mmCIF file of C-alpha atoms and ligand atoms in Angstrom:
data_model
loop_
_atom_site.group_PDB
_atom_site.id
_atom_site.type_symbol
_atom_site.label_atom_id
_atom_site.label_comp_id
_atom_site.label_asym_id
_atom_site.label_seq_id
_atom_site.Cartn_x
_atom_site.Cartn_y
_atom_site.Cartn_z
ATOM 1 C CA MET A 1 -24.682 -8.021 -11.278
ATOM 2 C CA LYS A 2 -22.713 -5.978 -8.867
ATOM 3 C CA ARG A 3 -19.445 -4.548 -10.432
ATOM 4 C CA PHE A 4 -16.562 -3.548 -8.062
ATOM 5 C CA THR A 5 -17.314 0.207 -8.850
ATOM 6 C CA ASP A 6 -20.564 -0.178 -6.633
ATOM 7 C CA TYR A 7 -18.413 -0.778 -3.740
ATOM 8 C CA ILE A 8 -16.329 2.257 -4.167
ATOM 9 C CA ASP A 9 -16.946 5.979 -3.242
ATOM 10 C CA ILE A 10 -13.813 8.083 -5.123
ATOM 11 C CA SER A 11 -13.815 11.757 -3.891
ATOM 12 C CA GLY A 12 -14.143 14.845 -6.090
ATOM 13 C CA GLU A 13 -10.728 15.783 -6.109
ATOM 14 C CA VAL A 14 -9.097 12.270 -6.874
ATOM 15 C CA LEU A 15 -12.146 11.211 -9.572
ATOM 16 C CA ASN A 16 -11.131 14.658 -11.174
ATOM 17 C CA ALA A 17 -7.056 13.456 -11.137
ATOM 18 C CA LEU A 18 -7.881 10.099 -12.488
ATOM 19 C CA ARG A 19 -10.127 11.496 -15.307
ATOM 20 C CA GLN A 20 -7.356 14.071 -16.528
ATOM 21 C CA TYR A 21 -4.539 11.194 -15.874
ATOM 22 C CA GLU A 22 -2.766 13.217 -13.315
ATOM 23 C CA PRO A 23 -0.591 11.763 -11.032
ATOM 24 C CA ILE A 24 -2.298 10.407 -7.473
ATOM 25 C CA VAL A 25 -0.345 8.743 -4.284
ATOM 26 C CA ALA A 26 -2.309 6.563 -2.363
ATOM 27 C CA LEU A 27 -2.193 6.830 1.496
ATOM 28 C CA GLU A 28 -2.915 3.897 3.925
ATOM 29 C CA SER A 29 -4.762 4.647 6.835
ATOM 30 C CA THR A 30 -3.774 1.922 9.433
ATOM 31 C CA ILE A 31 -0.782 4.085 9.991
ATOM 32 C CA ILE A 32 -3.667 6.863 11.204
ATOM 33 C CA SER A 33 -5.749 4.400 13.443
ATOM 34 C CA HIS A 34 -3.256 1.998 14.944
ATOM 35 C CA GLY A 35 0.243 3.700 14.178
ATOM 36 C CA MET A 36 0.360 6.713 15.926
ATOM 37 C CA PRO A 37 -1.704 8.292 18.805
ATOM 38 C CA TYR A 38 -4.032 11.110 18.446
ATOM 39 C CA PRO A 39 -4.104 14.016 17.552
ATOM 40 C CA ASP A 40 -0.423 13.636 15.916
ATOM 41 C CA ASN A 41 -2.135 11.163 13.612
ATOM 42 C CA ILE A 42 -4.552 13.270 12.443
ATOM 43 C CA ALA A 43 -2.214 16.342 12.058
ATOM 44 C CA THR A 44 0.085 14.048 10.251
ATOM 45 C CA ALA A 45 -2.356 12.610 7.852
ATOM 46 C CA LEU A 46 -3.547 16.004 6.736
ATOM 47 C CA GLU A 47 0.211 17.071 6.502
ATOM 48 C CA LEU A 48 1.190 14.150 4.290
ATOM 49 C CA GLU A 49 -1.818 15.108 1.836
ATOM 50 C CA GLN A 50 -0.646 18.535 1.700
ATOM 51 C CA ILE A 51 3.156 17.736 1.177
ATOM 52 C CA ILE A 52 1.548 15.290 -1.879
ATOM 53 C CA ARG A 53 -0.014 18.361 -3.072
ATOM 54 C CA ASP A 54 2.814 20.491 -3.095
ATOM 55 C CA ASN A 55 4.905 17.892 -5.116
ATOM 56 C CA GLY A 56 2.544 18.100 -8.032
ATOM 57 C CA ALA A 57 0.232 15.061 -7.114
ATOM 58 C CA THR A 58 -3.272 14.392 -5.830
ATOM 59 C CA PRO A 59 -3.393 12.608 -2.443
ATOM 60 C CA ALA A 60 -5.822 9.453 -2.007
ATOM 61 C CA THR A 61 -6.070 8.194 1.590
ATOM 62 C CA ILE A 62 -7.842 5.068 1.657
ATOM 63 C CA ALA A 63 -10.092 3.317 4.080
ATOM 64 C CA ILE A 64 -13.460 1.355 4.490
ATOM 65 C CA ILE A 65 -15.863 3.787 6.154
ATOM 66 C CA ASN A 66 -19.221 2.316 7.100
ATOM 67 C CA GLY A 67 -18.893 -0.700 4.592
ATOM 68 C CA ARG A 68 -17.708 1.713 1.646
ATOM 69 C CA ILE A 69 -14.373 1.780 0.376
ATOM 70 C CA LYS A 70 -13.519 5.198 0.031
ATOM 71 C CA ILE A 71 -10.445 6.837 -2.080
ATOM 72 C CA GLY A 72 -9.796 10.073 -0.804
ATOM 73 C CA LEU A 73 -11.265 10.817 2.594
ATOM 74 C CA SER A 74 -13.303 13.721 3.919
ATOM 75 C CA SER A 75 -11.965 15.745 7.260
ATOM 76 C CA GLU A 76 -14.487 13.772 9.160
ATOM 77 C CA ASP A 77 -13.603 10.226 7.780
ATOM 78 C CA LEU A 78 -10.024 11.087 8.951
ATOM 79 C CA GLU A 79 -11.365 12.212 12.305
ATOM 80 C CA LEU A 80 -13.277 9.058 12.789
ATOM 81 C CA LEU A 81 -10.031 6.916 11.913
ATOM 82 C CA ALA A 82 -7.665 9.177 13.990
ATOM 83 C CA LYS A 83 -9.917 8.638 17.119
ATOM 84 C CA GLY A 84 -9.795 4.944 16.225
ATOM 85 C CA LYS A 85 -12.894 3.766 18.271
ATOM 86 C CA ASP A 86 -14.540 0.559 16.673
ATOM 87 C CA VAL A 87 -11.827 0.774 13.819
ATOM 88 C CA ALA A 88 -10.887 -2.520 12.635
ATOM 89 C CA LYS A 89 -7.480 -3.327 10.923
ATOM 90 C CA VAL A 90 -8.277 -4.523 7.387
ATOM 91 C CA SER A 91 -5.487 -6.805 5.529
ATOM 92 C CA ARG A 92 -6.399 -8.836 2.485
ATOM 93 C CA ARG A 93 -8.662 -11.441 3.970
ATOM 94 C CA ASP A 94 -10.569 -8.891 6.116
ATOM 95 C CA ILE A 95 -12.239 -6.854 3.491
ATOM 96 C CA PRO A 96 -15.065 -9.083 2.420
ATOM 97 C CA SER A 97 -16.357 -9.302 5.937
ATOM 98 C CA ILE A 98 -15.763 -5.643 7.331
ATOM 99 C CA ILE A 99 -17.683 -4.326 3.540
ATOM 100 C CA ALA A 100 -20.509 -6.785 3.833
ATOM 101 C CA LEU A 101 -21.262 -6.083 7.460
ATOM 102 C CA GLY A 102 -20.897 -2.231 6.878
ATOM 103 C CA LYS A 103 -18.095 -1.762 9.421
ATOM 104 C CA THR A 104 -15.216 0.620 9.271
ATOM 105 C CA GLY A 105 -11.714 -0.487 8.764
ATOM 106 C CA ALA A 106 -8.410 1.239 8.439
ATOM 107 C CA THR A 107 -6.339 -0.458 5.484
ATOM 108 C CA THR A 108 -2.927 -2.031 5.728
ATOM 109 C CA VAL A 109 -0.298 -1.721 3.236
ATOM 110 C CA ALA A 110 -2.013 -5.104 1.586
ATOM 111 C CA SER A 111 -5.406 -3.627 1.449
ATOM 112 C CA THR A 112 -4.552 -0.317 0.216
ATOM 113 C CA MET A 113 -2.568 -1.837 -2.781
ATOM 114 C CA ILE A 114 -5.678 -3.591 -3.595
ATOM 115 C CA PHE A 115 -7.662 -0.726 -3.454
ATOM 116 C CA ALA A 116 -5.260 1.445 -5.363
ATOM 117 C CA GLN A 117 -4.981 -0.964 -7.916
ATOM 118 C CA LEU A 118 -8.871 -1.116 -8.366
ATOM 119 C CA ALA A 119 -9.063 2.675 -8.795
ATOM 120 C CA GLY A 120 -5.850 2.984 -10.954
ATOM 121 C CA ILE A 121 -3.245 4.422 -8.862
ATOM 122 C CA THR A 122 0.149 2.909 -9.026
ATOM 123 C CA VAL A 123 1.832 4.700 -6.305
ATOM 124 C CA PHE A 124 1.564 4.382 -2.542
ATOM 125 C CA ALA A 125 3.263 6.052 0.046
ATOM 126 C CA THR A 126 3.564 4.464 3.843
ATOM 127 C CA GLY A 127 5.938 4.478 6.744
ATOM 128 C CA GLY A 128 6.849 0.972 6.977
ATOM 129 C CA ILE A 129 5.734 -2.414 5.268
ATOM 130 C CA GLY A 130 4.915 -5.707 7.358
ATOM 131 C CA GLY A 131 7.344 -8.481 6.731
ATOM 132 C CA VAL A 132 8.536 -12.003 8.155
ATOM 133 C CA HIS A 133 8.472 -11.685 11.876
ATOM 134 C CA ARG A 134 11.340 -12.642 14.348
ATOM 135 C CA GLY A 135 10.763 -16.370 15.203
ATOM 136 C CA ALA A 136 8.827 -17.094 11.908
ATOM 137 C CA GLU A 137 10.058 -20.393 11.569
ATOM 138 C CA THR A 138 8.225 -21.731 14.515
ATOM 139 C CA SER A 139 5.006 -18.928 14.545
ATOM 140 C CA PHE A 140 5.053 -18.780 10.633
ATOM 141 C CA ASP A 141 3.896 -15.054 11.277
ATOM 142 C CA ILE A 142 4.582 -13.392 7.866
ATOM 143 C CA SER A 143 2.583 -10.434 6.644
ATOM 144 C CA ALA A 144 0.137 -10.548 3.814
ATOM 145 C CA ASP A 145 1.725 -7.666 2.836
ATOM 146 C CA LEU A 146 4.426 -9.496 1.044
ATOM 147 C CA THR A 147 2.190 -11.661 -1.096
ATOM 148 C CA GLU A 148 0.339 -8.689 -1.712
ATOM 149 C CA LEU A 149 3.163 -7.082 -3.161
ATOM 150 C CA ALA A 150 3.997 -10.204 -5.272
ATOM 151 C CA GLN A 151 0.906 -9.903 -7.216
ATOM 152 C CA THR A 152 -0.881 -6.296 -7.078
ATOM 153 C CA ASP A 153 0.828 -3.556 -9.469
ATOM 154 C CA VAL A 154 1.657 -0.924 -7.126
ATOM 155 C CA ALA A 155 5.011 0.772 -5.845
ATOM 156 C CA VAL A 156 5.153 1.049 -2.110
ATOM 157 C CA VAL A 157 7.309 3.966 -0.926
ATOM 158 C CA CYS A 158 8.546 3.149 2.453
ATOM 159 C CA ALA A 159 11.387 3.719 4.864
ATOM 160 C CA GLY A 160 12.170 -0.059 5.021
ATOM 161 C CA VAL A 161 10.880 -2.290 7.592
ATOM 162 C CA LYS A 162 11.057 -1.829 11.417
ATOM 163 C CA SER A 163 13.460 -4.096 13.297
ATOM 164 C CA ILE A 164 10.593 -5.744 15.323
ATOM 165 C CA LEU A 165 10.672 -7.861 12.086
ATOM 166 C CA ASP A 166 13.441 -10.156 10.876
ATOM 167 C CA ILE A 167 14.775 -7.880 8.097
ATOM 168 C CA GLY A 168 17.062 -10.580 6.613
ATOM 169 C CA LYS A 169 14.274 -13.179 6.032
ATOM 170 C CA THR A 170 11.841 -10.331 4.897
ATOM 171 C CA LEU A 171 14.144 -9.682 2.155
ATOM 172 C CA GLU A 172 14.833 -13.197 1.220
ATOM 173 C CA LYS A 173 11.015 -13.642 1.125
ATOM 174 C CA LEU A 174 10.576 -10.514 -1.220
ATOM 175 C CA GLU A 175 13.381 -12.379 -3.566
ATOM 176 C CA THR A 176 11.562 -15.467 -3.735
ATOM 177 C CA LEU A 177 8.391 -13.533 -4.781
ATOM 178 C CA GLY A 178 9.992 -11.585 -7.334
ATOM 179 C CA VAL A 179 9.587 -8.186 -5.822
ATOM 180 C CA PRO A 180 12.018 -5.611 -6.818
ATOM 181 C CA VAL A 181 13.644 -3.824 -3.602
ATOM 182 C CA LEU A 182 14.926 -0.589 -4.903
ATOM 183 C CA GLY A 183 16.772 1.930 -2.636
ATOM 184 C CA TYR A 184 16.595 5.612 -3.159
ATOM 185 C CA LYS A 185 20.266 7.078 -3.211
ATOM 186 C CA THR A 186 21.326 4.111 -1.039
ATOM 187 C CA GLU A 187 22.712 0.783 -1.204
ATOM 188 C CA GLU A 188 21.591 -0.182 2.295
ATOM 189 C CA PHE A 189 18.511 -1.034 3.052
ATOM 190 C CA PRO A 190 16.979 1.159 5.790
ATOM 191 C CA SER A 191 15.417 -0.051 9.314
ATOM 192 C CA PHE A 192 12.709 2.694 9.504
ATOM 193 C CA TYR A 193 14.115 4.566 12.273
ATOM 194 C CA THR A 194 17.452 4.407 11.385
ATOM 195 C CA ARG A 195 19.311 4.319 7.685
ATOM 196 C CA LYS A 196 21.092 1.152 8.280
ATOM 197 C CA SER A 197 20.014 -2.598 8.740
ATOM 198 C CA GLY A 198 23.235 -4.251 7.640
ATOM 199 C CA PHE A 199 21.112 -5.448 4.684
ATOM 200 C CA TYR A 200 21.466 -4.441 0.998
ATOM 201 C CA VAL A 201 18.653 -3.151 -1.666
ATOM 202 C CA ASP A 202 19.094 -4.758 -5.183
ATOM 203 C CA TYR A 203 19.841 -1.717 -6.772
ATOM 204 C CA LYS A 204 20.425 1.821 -5.776
ATOM 205 C CA VAL A 205 18.453 4.286 -7.600
ATOM 206 C CA GLU A 206 19.084 8.009 -7.975
ATOM 207 C CA THR A 207 16.209 10.004 -9.328
ATOM 208 C CA PRO A 208 12.351 9.537 -9.441
ATOM 209 C CA LEU A 209 12.541 9.617 -12.938
ATOM 210 C CA GLU A 210 14.480 6.153 -12.797
ATOM 211 C CA PHE A 211 12.321 4.729 -10.550
ATOM 212 C CA ALA A 212 9.175 5.373 -12.882
ATOM 213 C CA MET A 213 11.279 3.778 -16.000
ATOM 214 C CA MET A 214 11.572 0.669 -13.716
ATOM 215 C CA LEU A 215 7.744 0.700 -13.157
ATOM 216 C CA LYS A 216 6.981 1.055 -16.449
ATOM 217 C CA THR A 217 9.352 -1.683 -17.839
ATOM 218 C CA LYS A 218 7.835 -3.968 -15.431
ATOM 219 C CA TRP A 219 4.173 -3.395 -16.415
ATOM 220 C CA ASP A 220 4.789 -3.088 -19.764
ATOM 221 C CA LEU A 221 6.370 -6.296 -19.763
ATOM 222 C CA ASN A 222 3.012 -7.754 -17.695
ATOM 223 C CA ILE A 223 5.481 -8.637 -14.674
ATOM 224 C CA ASP A 224 2.861 -8.665 -12.223
ATOM 225 C CA GLY A 225 3.186 -7.375 -8.558
ATOM 226 C CA GLY A 226 4.761 -4.571 -6.919
ATOM 227 C CA VAL A 227 7.793 -2.678 -6.112
ATOM 228 C CA VAL A 228 9.410 -1.728 -2.767
ATOM 229 C CA ILE A 229 10.964 1.521 -2.778
ATOM 230 C CA ALA A 230 13.109 2.231 0.196
ATOM 231 C CA ASN A 231 13.408 5.505 1.113
ATOM 232 C CA PRO A 232 15.823 6.123 4.315
ATOM 233 C CA ILE A 233 14.859 8.396 7.096
ATOM 234 C CA PRO A 234 16.430 11.913 6.558
ATOM 235 C CA VAL A 235 19.559 11.899 8.859
ATOM 236 C CA GLU A 236 18.791 14.700 11.122
ATOM 237 C CA TYR A 237 15.773 12.731 12.257
ATOM 238 C CA GLU A 238 17.272 9.313 12.953
ATOM 239 C CA ALA A 239 16.400 7.903 16.169
ATOM 240 C CA ASN A 240 19.041 6.280 18.529
ATOM 241 C CA GLN A 241 19.850 2.659 17.735
ATOM 242 C CA ASP A 242 20.475 1.392 21.031
ATOM 243 C CA ILE A 243 17.096 3.076 22.645
ATOM 244 C CA ILE A 244 14.823 1.585 19.696
ATOM 245 C CA ASN A 245 16.906 -2.031 20.020
ATOM 246 C CA SER A 246 16.296 -2.368 23.470
ATOM 247 C CA ALA A 247 12.669 -1.300 23.344
ATOM 248 C CA ILE A 248 12.074 -3.820 20.538
ATOM 249 C CA LYS A 249 13.635 -6.605 22.575
ATOM 250 C CA GLN A 250 11.399 -5.824 25.388
ATOM 251 C CA ALA A 251 8.131 -5.382 23.302
ATOM 252 C CA ILE A 252 8.935 -8.769 21.489
ATOM 253 C CA SER A 253 9.266 -10.517 25.062
ATOM 254 C CA GLU A 254 6.087 -8.830 26.155
ATOM 255 C CA ALA A 255 4.193 -10.080 23.361
ATOM 256 C CA GLU A 256 5.146 -13.330 23.784
ATOM 257 C CA LYS A 257 4.485 -13.423 27.644
ATOM 258 C CA ASN A 258 1.265 -12.275 26.756
ATOM 259 C CA HIS A 259 0.687 -14.913 24.054
ATOM 260 C CA ILE A 260 -0.246 -12.050 21.361
ATOM 261 C CA LYS A 261 -0.885 -14.088 17.971
ATOM 262 C CA GLY A 262 -2.195 -13.412 14.517
ATOM 263 C CA LYS A 263 -3.014 -9.938 13.393
ATOM 264 C CA GLU A 264 -2.674 -8.243 16.776
ATOM 265 C CA VAL A 265 1.141 -9.049 16.854
ATOM 266 C CA THR A 266 2.083 -6.181 14.942
ATOM 267 C CA PRO A 267 -0.251 -3.346 16.744
ATOM 268 C CA PHE A 268 1.106 -4.687 20.101
ATOM 269 C CA LEU A 269 4.591 -4.473 19.085
ATOM 270 C CA LEU A 270 4.178 -1.050 17.554
ATOM 271 C CA SER A 271 2.305 0.250 20.795
ATOM 272 C CA LYS A 272 4.725 -1.096 23.181
ATOM 273 C CA VAL A 273 8.109 0.278 21.123
ATOM 274 C CA LYS A 274 5.864 3.665 20.976
ATOM 275 C CA GLU A 275 5.377 3.441 24.828
ATOM 276 C CA LEU A 276 8.846 2.584 25.725
ATOM 277 C CA THR A 277 10.795 5.318 23.468
ATOM 278 C CA GLY A 278 8.084 7.900 24.031
ATOM 279 C CA GLY A 279 8.338 11.073 21.739
ATOM 280 C CA GLU A 280 11.958 9.861 20.082
ATOM 281 C CA SER A 281 10.086 7.569 18.201
ATOM 282 C CA LEU A 282 6.808 9.263 17.166
ATOM 283 C CA GLU A 283 9.011 12.057 15.888
ATOM 284 C CA ALA A 284 11.131 9.931 13.564
ATOM 285 C CA ASN A 285 8.085 8.357 12.443
ATOM 286 C CA ILE A 286 6.620 11.356 11.408
ATOM 287 C CA ALA A 287 9.366 12.808 9.649
ATOM 288 C CA LEU A 288 10.039 9.337 7.555
ATOM 289 C CA VAL A 289 6.761 9.239 6.321
ATOM 290 C CA ARG A 290 6.709 12.921 5.226
ATOM 291 C CA ASN A 291 10.096 12.161 3.484
ATOM 292 C CA ASN A 292 8.084 9.224 1.608
ATOM 293 C CA ALA A 293 4.995 11.361 0.841
ATOM 294 C CA ALA A 294 7.158 13.587 -1.157
ATOM 295 C CA LEU A 295 9.288 11.011 -2.865
ATOM 296 C CA ALA A 296 6.089 9.155 -4.134
ATOM 297 C CA ALA A 297 4.528 12.172 -5.382
ATOM 298 C CA GLN A 298 7.798 12.923 -7.559
ATOM 299 C CA ILE A 299 7.579 9.348 -8.593
ATOM 300 C CA ALA A 300 4.063 9.692 -9.704
ATOM 301 C CA VAL A 301 4.796 12.955 -11.375
ATOM 302 C CA GLU A 302 7.362 11.051 -13.599
ATOM 303 C CA TYR A 303 5.487 7.817 -14.137
ATOM 304 C CA SER A 304 2.428 10.056 -15.450
ATOM 305 C CA ARG A 305 4.653 11.753 -17.516
ATOM 306 C CA LEU A 306 6.085 8.760 -19.048
ATOM 307 C CA THR A 307 2.737 6.798 -19.642
ATOM 308 C CA GLU A 308 0.900 9.528 -20.793
ATOM 309 C CA GLU A 309 2.445 9.380 -24.233
HETATM 310 N N1 PSU S 401 4.728 -1.133 10.552
HETATM 311 C C1 PSU S 401 5.024 0.139 10.623
HETATM 312 N N2 PSU S 401 3.833 0.684 10.933
HETATM 313 C C2 PSU S 401 2.608 0.378 10.455
HETATM 314 C C3 PSU S 401 2.508 -1.158 10.395
HETATM 315 C C4 PSU S 401 3.623 -1.879 9.796
HETATM 316 O O1 PSU S 401 6.123 0.255 10.951
HETATM 317 O O2 PSU S 401 1.373 1.050 10.960
HETATM 318 C C5 PSU S 401 1.190 -1.538 9.754
HETATM 319 C C6 PSU S 401 1.000 -1.024 8.301
HETATM 320 O O3 PSU S 401 -0.553 -1.174 7.893
HETATM 321 C C7 PSU S 401 1.114 -2.398 7.513
HETATM 322 C C8 PSU S 401 0.415 -3.469 8.787
HETATM 323 O O4 PSU S 401 0.865 -2.794 6.657
HETATM 324 O O5 PSU S 401 0.780 -2.816 10.004
HETATM 325 C C9 PSU S 401 0.931 -5.040 8.713
HETATM 326 O O6 PSU S 401 0.510 -5.657 9.330
HETATM 327 P P1 PSU S 401 0.698 -7.220 9.949
HETATM 328 O O7 PSU S 401 2.140 -7.401 10.104
HETATM 329 O O8 PSU S 401 -0.427 -7.805 10.751
HETATM 330 O O9 PSU S 401 0.381 -7.708 8.367
HETATM 331 MN MN1 MN S 402 1.217 -11.697 11.206
#
């Protein structure tokens, strides 16, 4: 009989950290293959790993390479994902096909959470999570990231959700699913490129230790599922709200015109917004993921201190 470990390759660096119960931070790979252009994506991927090390934790970038789940990627793996040829976008439901057929895929928030949990990693840094799309009342387009957050025990550090989504409905859905939405030094839920959204988090949290205490409490009580940790983009990197909003409007109307459906919707909107806003959005995007990697590492350090006793 095959066990789940037979499907997974863990890098030496990550394996070492797991064996010593040292803090680890998971990173997704869709952000590399579908989220940023080459070569900014590979440079950012490597930089995020270094930021995590500099903050006292071990980075574990996750993907499926030739049908193997990989936790901790080599520079060749990262290069392959960054060039993005024949790289599938893998959410929960894509996992069995991509693995069984020996293909290569980049993991979304949902699938990165699944693999992080299998490997025993509890903190994960990304840019933005998926959510409820605008017009979901007719399209039913709601990201599988939300149902994953309801059941998989991983804390996801993000800069909120992009306003390609309906932020209010996304927060309502997270409430229904019982997912805590916590803000780092903020009462307002951030909207990725900017610090504001007009919507609020459940609790404002002041320190990485407080986050770690909340995670420990949740999982000690067997309340399954993850947590959204919303970390606003640093002020100096905030993008121009009007430019972003008009790009998003145009991207959504082009998606409708072109009848984009299913898993293509998010990558289509992201690349249109990128195209329409040029360097402005890319620079903000890189700055916010760096900020998230640092906070995630600090939370992982506190969480492993709390749980080693
Ligand atoms: N939002 C972003 N950048 C991203 C994504 C979302 O601002 O790169 C990616 C993440 O990997 C996320 C996925 O998990 O898109 C959600 O896709 P979907 O909406 O198809 O579930
Ligand atoms: Mn969708």
